[in-house]
Amino acid sequence: MFYYINNFLVFSIFGFFFETITFALLGMHNQSGFMYLWWTPFYGTGVLISIISYKYFSEHINDKKNKNILLFIFLFFFLSLLEFTGGVTLEYLHGYSLWNYERIPLHLGRYISVGTSLIWATGAFIYLYLIKKHSDKLVSKIPKYITIVVSIIFISDFILTMIKLIRLKMM
């Protein structure tokens, strides 16, 4: 259980800094995440989906080539669904879109495009086959009390963010 929580928290924080640096390098004025502190939970959720999917496909498909093709297709669609659901939810909570792919070729509404979905699925593969073995060493060394404290901070931040957004929506 702590393995999954640690992965979620580490990659939620990593996602925040990854997007913040990317936006700065591209000269964009976007803010990563929607919470008060430095996490973007979509990355943590995406990593969990990738880990659980990889484990499932590894246990149920023996042929490596077929496993990888089916896993890539699954991640392409499931991570697209995550991005779509996140976009719709955040638009509902904020009252405006936090991202918009309508100017990107092969977009499917505001929140999904074939190109970005390919990037997410490819990123998941890079994580699973190149990064995971190293990040597993990191997350396994995080003491349980640190996980508990950071989880409490995350949950508190999430609750405070939701209270703020609900109050704004009622105004």
PDB file of C-alpha atoms in Angstrom:
ATOM      1  CA  MET A   1       0.000   0.000   0.000  1.00  0.00           C
ATOM      2  CA  PHE A   2       2.778   2.463   0.919  1.00  0.00           C
ATOM      3  CA  TYR A   3       4.469   1.661  -2.401  1.00  0.00           C
ATOM      4  CA  TYR A   4       1.454   2.977  -4.323  1.00  0.00           C
ATOM      5  CA  ILE A   5       0.927   5.978  -2.045  1.00  0.00           C
ATOM      6  CA  ASN A   6       4.610   6.916  -2.320  1.00  0.00           C
ATOM      7  CA  ASN A   7       4.519   6.615  -6.109  1.00  0.00           C
ATOM      8  CA  PHE A   8       1.406   8.778  -6.258  1.00  0.00           C
ATOM      9  CA  LEU A   9       2.916  11.476  -4.028  1.00  0.00           C
ATOM     10  CA  VAL A  10       6.395  11.472  -5.609  1.00  0.00           C
ATOM     11  CA  PHE A  11       5.057  11.695  -9.156  1.00  0.00           C
ATOM     12  CA  SER A  12       2.399  14.249  -8.239  1.00  0.00           C
ATOM     13  CA  ILE A  13       5.227  16.463  -6.974  1.00  0.00           C
ATOM     14  CA  PHE A  14       7.451  15.573  -9.928  1.00  0.00           C
ATOM     15  CA  GLY A  15       4.596  16.415 -12.323  1.00  0.00           C
ATOM     16  CA  PHE A  16       4.178  19.850 -10.770  1.00  0.00           C
ATOM     17  CA  PHE A  17       7.855  20.705 -11.223  1.00  0.00           C
ATOM     18  CA  PHE A  18       8.006  19.085 -14.666  1.00  0.00           C
ATOM     19  CA  GLU A  19       5.106  21.209 -15.918  1.00  0.00           C
ATOM     20  CA  THR A  20       6.348  24.367 -14.192  1.00  0.00           C
ATOM     21  CA  ILE A  21       9.785  24.032 -15.836  1.00  0.00           C
ATOM     22  CA  THR A  22       8.261  23.079 -19.204  1.00  0.00           C
ATOM     23  CA  PHE A  23       5.918  26.076 -19.132  1.00  0.00           C
ATOM     24  CA  ALA A  24       8.812  28.374 -18.219  1.00  0.00           C
ATOM     25  CA  LEU A  25      11.028  27.011 -21.006  1.00  0.00           C
ATOM     26  CA  LEU A  26       8.214  27.394 -23.555  1.00  0.00           C
ATOM     27  CA  GLY A  27       7.436  30.911 -22.347  1.00  0.00           C
ATOM     28  CA  MET A  28       3.920  29.902 -21.320  1.00  0.00           C
ATOM     29  CA  HIS A  29       2.247  31.513 -18.347  1.00  0.00           C
ATOM     30  CA  ASN A  30       0.315  28.445 -17.254  1.00  0.00           C
ATOM     31  CA  GLN A  31       0.289  27.207 -13.697  1.00  0.00           C
ATOM     32  CA  SER A  32       0.707  23.515 -13.065  1.00  0.00           C
ATOM     33  CA  GLY A  33      -1.841  21.887 -10.863  1.00  0.00           C
ATOM     34  CA  PHE A  34      -4.948  23.219  -9.199  1.00  0.00           C
ATOM     35  CA  MET A  35      -4.080  22.827  -5.535  1.00  0.00           C
ATOM     36  CA  TYR A  36      -2.370  25.260  -3.166  1.00  0.00           C
ATOM     37  CA  LEU A  37       0.883  23.335  -2.847  1.00  0.00           C
ATOM     38  CA  TRP A  38       3.259  21.774  -5.360  1.00  0.00           C
ATOM     39  CA  TRP A  39       1.502  18.740  -6.729  1.00  0.00           C
ATOM     40  CA  THR A  40      -0.217  17.833  -9.942  1.00  0.00           C
ATOM     41  CA  PRO A  41      -2.156  14.666  -9.042  1.00  0.00           C
ATOM     42  CA  PHE A  42      -2.756  13.720 -12.688  1.00  0.00           C
ATOM     43  CA  TYR A  43       0.881  12.612 -12.927  1.00  0.00           C
ATOM     44  CA  GLY A  44       0.652  10.541  -9.750  1.00  0.00           C
ATOM     45  CA  THR A  45      -2.582   8.983 -10.983  1.00  0.00           C
ATOM     46  CA  GLY A  46      -1.060   8.330 -14.414  1.00  0.00           C
ATOM     47  CA  VAL A  47       1.903   6.549 -12.830  1.00  0.00           C
ATOM     48  CA  LEU A  48      -0.425   4.396 -10.724  1.00  0.00           C
ATOM     49  CA  ILE A  49      -2.470   3.494 -13.807  1.00  0.00           C
ATOM     50  CA  SER A  50       0.771   2.595 -15.599  1.00  0.00           C
ATOM     51  CA  ILE A  51       2.101   0.442 -12.739  1.00  0.00           C
ATOM     52  CA  ILE A  52      -1.167  -1.422 -12.208  1.00  0.00           C
ATOM     53  CA  SER A  53      -1.706  -1.914 -15.961  1.00  0.00           C
ATOM     54  CA  TYR A  54       1.838  -3.187 -16.470  1.00  0.00           C
ATOM     55  CA  LYS A  55       1.432  -5.630 -13.594  1.00  0.00           C
ATOM     56  CA  TYR A  56      -1.916  -6.865 -14.953  1.00  0.00           C
ATOM     57  CA  PHE A  57      -0.678  -7.269 -18.541  1.00  0.00           C
ATOM     58  CA  SER A  58       2.532  -8.987 -17.351  1.00  0.00           C
ATOM     59  CA  GLU A  59       0.516 -11.510 -15.344  1.00  0.00           C
ATOM     60  CA  HIS A  60      -2.007 -12.247 -18.107  1.00  0.00           C
ATOM     61  CA  ILE A  61      -0.105 -12.001 -21.397  1.00  0.00           C
ATOM     62  CA  ASN A  62       2.974 -14.185 -21.880  1.00  0.00           C
ATOM     63  CA  ASP A  63       4.060 -12.945 -25.306  1.00  0.00           C
ATOM     64  CA  LYS A  64       6.209  -9.835 -24.724  1.00  0.00           C
ATOM     65  CA  LYS A  65       5.432  -8.226 -28.101  1.00  0.00           C
ATOM     66  CA  ASN A  66       1.666  -8.657 -27.707  1.00  0.00           C
ATOM     67  CA  LYS A  67       1.871  -7.498 -24.097  1.00  0.00           C
ATOM     68  CA  ASN A  68       3.648  -4.301 -25.098  1.00  0.00           C
ATOM     69  CA  ILE A  69       1.300  -3.540 -28.000  1.00  0.00           C
ATOM     70  CA  LEU A  70      -1.822  -4.134 -25.916  1.00  0.00           C
ATOM     71  CA  LEU A  71      -0.367  -2.234 -22.954  1.00  0.00           C
ATOM     72  CA  PHE A  72       0.473   0.759 -25.170  1.00  0.00           C
ATOM     73  CA  ILE A  73      -3.033   0.795 -26.661  1.00  0.00           C
ATOM     74  CA  PHE A  74      -4.602   0.456 -23.232  1.00  0.00           C
ATOM     75  CA  LEU A  75      -2.467   3.262 -21.784  1.00  0.00           C
ATOM     76  CA  PHE A  76      -3.195   5.460 -24.820  1.00  0.00           C
ATOM     77  CA  PHE A  77      -6.937   5.202 -24.201  1.00  0.00           C
ATOM     78  CA  PHE A  78      -6.941   5.095 -20.398  1.00  0.00           C
ATOM     79  CA  LEU A  79      -4.572   8.043 -19.971  1.00  0.00           C
ATOM     80  CA  SER A  80      -6.668   9.938 -22.539  1.00  0.00           C
ATOM     81  CA  LEU A  81      -9.733   9.180 -20.445  1.00  0.00           C
ATOM     82  CA  LEU A  82      -7.885  10.437 -17.354  1.00  0.00           C
ATOM     83  CA  GLU A  83      -6.969  13.677 -19.133  1.00  0.00           C
ATOM     84  CA  PHE A  84     -10.513  14.156 -20.440  1.00  0.00           C
ATOM     85  CA  THR A  85     -12.085  13.466 -17.041  1.00  0.00           C
ATOM     86  CA  GLY A  86      -9.599  15.787 -15.358  1.00  0.00           C
ATOM     87  CA  GLY A  87     -10.220  18.549 -17.878  1.00  0.00           C
ATOM     88  CA  VAL A  88     -13.998  18.364 -17.555  1.00  0.00           C
ATOM     89  CA  THR A  89     -13.843  18.149 -13.752  1.00  0.00           C
ATOM     90  CA  LEU A  90     -11.440  21.063 -13.407  1.00  0.00           C
ATOM     91  CA  GLU A  91     -13.465  23.176 -15.830  1.00  0.00           C
ATOM     92  CA  TYR A  92     -16.548  22.488 -13.734  1.00  0.00           C
ATOM     93  CA  LEU A  93     -14.711  23.389 -10.512  1.00  0.00           C
ATOM     94  CA  HIS A  94     -12.867  26.440 -11.856  1.00  0.00           C
ATOM     95  CA  GLY A  95     -15.434  27.676 -14.349  1.00  0.00           C
ATOM     96  CA  TYR A  96     -12.857  27.792 -17.158  1.00  0.00           C
ATOM     97  CA  SER A  97     -10.543  25.402 -19.028  1.00  0.00           C
ATOM     98  CA  LEU A  98      -7.089  24.897 -17.581  1.00  0.00           C
ATOM     99  CA  TRP A  99      -5.875  23.568 -20.956  1.00  0.00           C
ATOM    100  CA  ASN A 100      -7.226  23.450 -24.457  1.00  0.00           C
ATOM    101  CA  TYR A 101      -6.061  21.303 -27.389  1.00  0.00           C
ATOM    102  CA  GLU A 102      -8.532  22.689 -29.942  1.00  0.00           C
ATOM    103  CA  ARG A 103      -5.684  24.292 -31.935  1.00  0.00           C
ATOM    104  CA  ILE A 104      -3.728  21.044 -32.082  1.00  0.00           C
ATOM    105  CA  PRO A 105      -4.319  18.736 -35.083  1.00  0.00           C
ATOM    106  CA  LEU A 106      -6.412  15.628 -34.416  1.00  0.00           C
ATOM    107  CA  HIS A 107      -7.915  17.058 -31.244  1.00  0.00           C
ATOM    108  CA  LEU A 108     -11.006  15.488 -29.764  1.00  0.00           C
ATOM    109  CA  GLY A 109     -12.553  18.496 -28.069  1.00  0.00           C
ATOM    110  CA  ARG A 110     -10.634  20.672 -25.657  1.00  0.00           C
ATOM    111  CA  TYR A 111      -8.952  18.081 -23.520  1.00  0.00           C
ATOM    112  CA  ILE A 112      -7.666  15.309 -25.774  1.00  0.00           C
ATOM    113  CA  SER A 113      -5.627  15.138 -28.955  1.00  0.00           C
ATOM    114  CA  VAL A 114      -4.130  12.107 -30.626  1.00  0.00           C
ATOM    115  CA  GLY A 115      -0.665  13.677 -30.414  1.00  0.00           C
ATOM    116  CA  THR A 116      -0.787  14.355 -26.693  1.00  0.00           C
ATOM    117  CA  SER A 117      -2.311  10.935 -26.046  1.00  0.00           C
ATOM    118  CA  LEU A 118       0.630   9.379 -27.918  1.00  0.00           C
ATOM    119  CA  ILE A 119       2.998  11.457 -25.780  1.00  0.00           C
ATOM    120  CA  TRP A 120       1.297  10.262 -22.569  1.00  0.00           C
ATOM    121  CA  ALA A 121       1.398   6.599 -23.634  1.00  0.00           C
ATOM    122  CA  THR A 122       5.040   6.935 -24.755  1.00  0.00           C
ATOM    123  CA  GLY A 123       5.886   8.698 -21.485  1.00  0.00           C
ATOM    124  CA  ALA A 124       4.258   5.846 -19.574  1.00  0.00           C
ATOM    125  CA  PHE A 125       6.424   3.352 -21.485  1.00  0.00           C
ATOM    126  CA  ILE A 126       9.563   5.391 -20.794  1.00  0.00           C
ATOM    127  CA  TYR A 127       8.595   5.412 -17.133  1.00  0.00           C
ATOM    128  CA  LEU A 128       7.845   1.664 -17.022  1.00  0.00           C
ATOM    129  CA  TYR A 129      10.931   0.496 -18.912  1.00  0.00           C
ATOM    130  CA  LEU A 130      13.586   3.093 -18.005  1.00  0.00           C
ATOM    131  CA  ILE A 131      12.629   5.062 -14.899  1.00  0.00           C
ATOM    132  CA  LYS A 132      10.550   2.718 -12.727  1.00  0.00           C
ATOM    133  CA  LYS A 133      13.441   0.505 -11.609  1.00  0.00           C
ATOM    134  CA  HIS A 134      15.221   3.629 -10.299  1.00  0.00           C
ATOM    135  CA  SER A 135      12.165   5.312  -8.816  1.00  0.00           C
ATOM    136  CA  ASP A 136      11.224   2.050  -7.067  1.00  0.00           C
ATOM    137  CA  LYS A 137      14.513   2.285  -5.159  1.00  0.00           C
ATOM    138  CA  LEU A 138      13.614   5.820  -4.086  1.00  0.00           C
ATOM    139  CA  VAL A 139      10.020   5.126  -3.032  1.00  0.00           C
ATOM    140  CA  SER A 140      11.026   1.981  -1.129  1.00  0.00           C
ATOM    141  CA  LYS A 141      13.389   4.078   1.037  1.00  0.00           C
ATOM    142  CA  ILE A 142      10.735   6.584   2.107  1.00  0.00           C
ATOM    143  CA  PRO A 143       9.946   5.952   5.793  1.00  0.00           C
ATOM    144  CA  LYS A 144       6.310   5.209   6.589  1.00  0.00           C
ATOM    145  CA  TYR A 145       6.012   8.211   8.890  1.00  0.00           C
ATOM    146  CA  ILE A 146       7.091  10.521   6.027  1.00  0.00           C
ATOM    147  CA  THR A 147       4.440   8.938   3.799  1.00  0.00           C
ATOM    148  CA  ILE A 148       1.811   9.474   6.496  1.00  0.00           C
ATOM    149  CA  VAL A 149       2.807  13.105   7.124  1.00  0.00           C
ATOM    150  CA  VAL A 150       2.960  13.986   3.404  1.00  0.00           C
ATOM    151  CA  SER A 151      -0.354  12.170   2.818  1.00  0.00           C
ATOM    152  CA  ILE A 152      -1.989  14.239   5.561  1.00  0.00           C
ATOM    153  CA  ILE A 153      -0.590  17.421   3.995  1.00  0.00           C
ATOM    154  CA  PHE A 154      -1.844  16.333   0.559  1.00  0.00           C
ATOM    155  CA  ILE A 155      -5.323  15.451   1.842  1.00  0.00           C
ATOM    156  CA  SER A 156      -5.515  18.724   3.795  1.00  0.00           C
ATOM    157  CA  ASP A 157      -4.456  20.682   0.716  1.00  0.00           C
ATOM    158  CA  PHE A 158      -7.028  18.850  -1.392  1.00  0.00           C
ATOM    159  CA  ILE A 159      -9.826  19.549   1.112  1.00  0.00           C
ATOM    160  CA  LEU A 160      -8.867  23.240   1.434  1.00  0.00           C
ATOM    161  CA  THR A 161      -8.684  23.562  -2.354  1.00  0.00           C
ATOM    162  CA  MET A 162     -12.123  21.974  -2.758  1.00  0.00           C
ATOM    163  CA  ILE A 163     -13.604  24.264  -0.084  1.00  0.00           C
ATOM    164  CA  LYS A 164     -12.150  27.290  -1.890  1.00  0.00           C
ATOM    165  CA  LEU A 165     -13.455  26.151  -5.276  1.00  0.00           C
ATOM    166  CA  ILE A 166     -16.919  25.352  -3.928  1.00  0.00           C
ATOM    167  CA  ARG A 167     -17.108  28.759  -2.241  1.00  0.00           C
ATOM    168  CA  LEU A 168     -16.055  30.475  -5.462  1.00  0.00           C
ATOM    169  CA  LYS A 169     -18.676  28.520  -7.375  1.00  0.00           C
ATOM    170  CA  MET A 170     -21.396  29.616  -4.947  1.00  0.00           C
ATOM    171  CA  MET A 171     -20.546  33.311  -5.374  1.00  0.00           C
TER     172      MET A 171
END
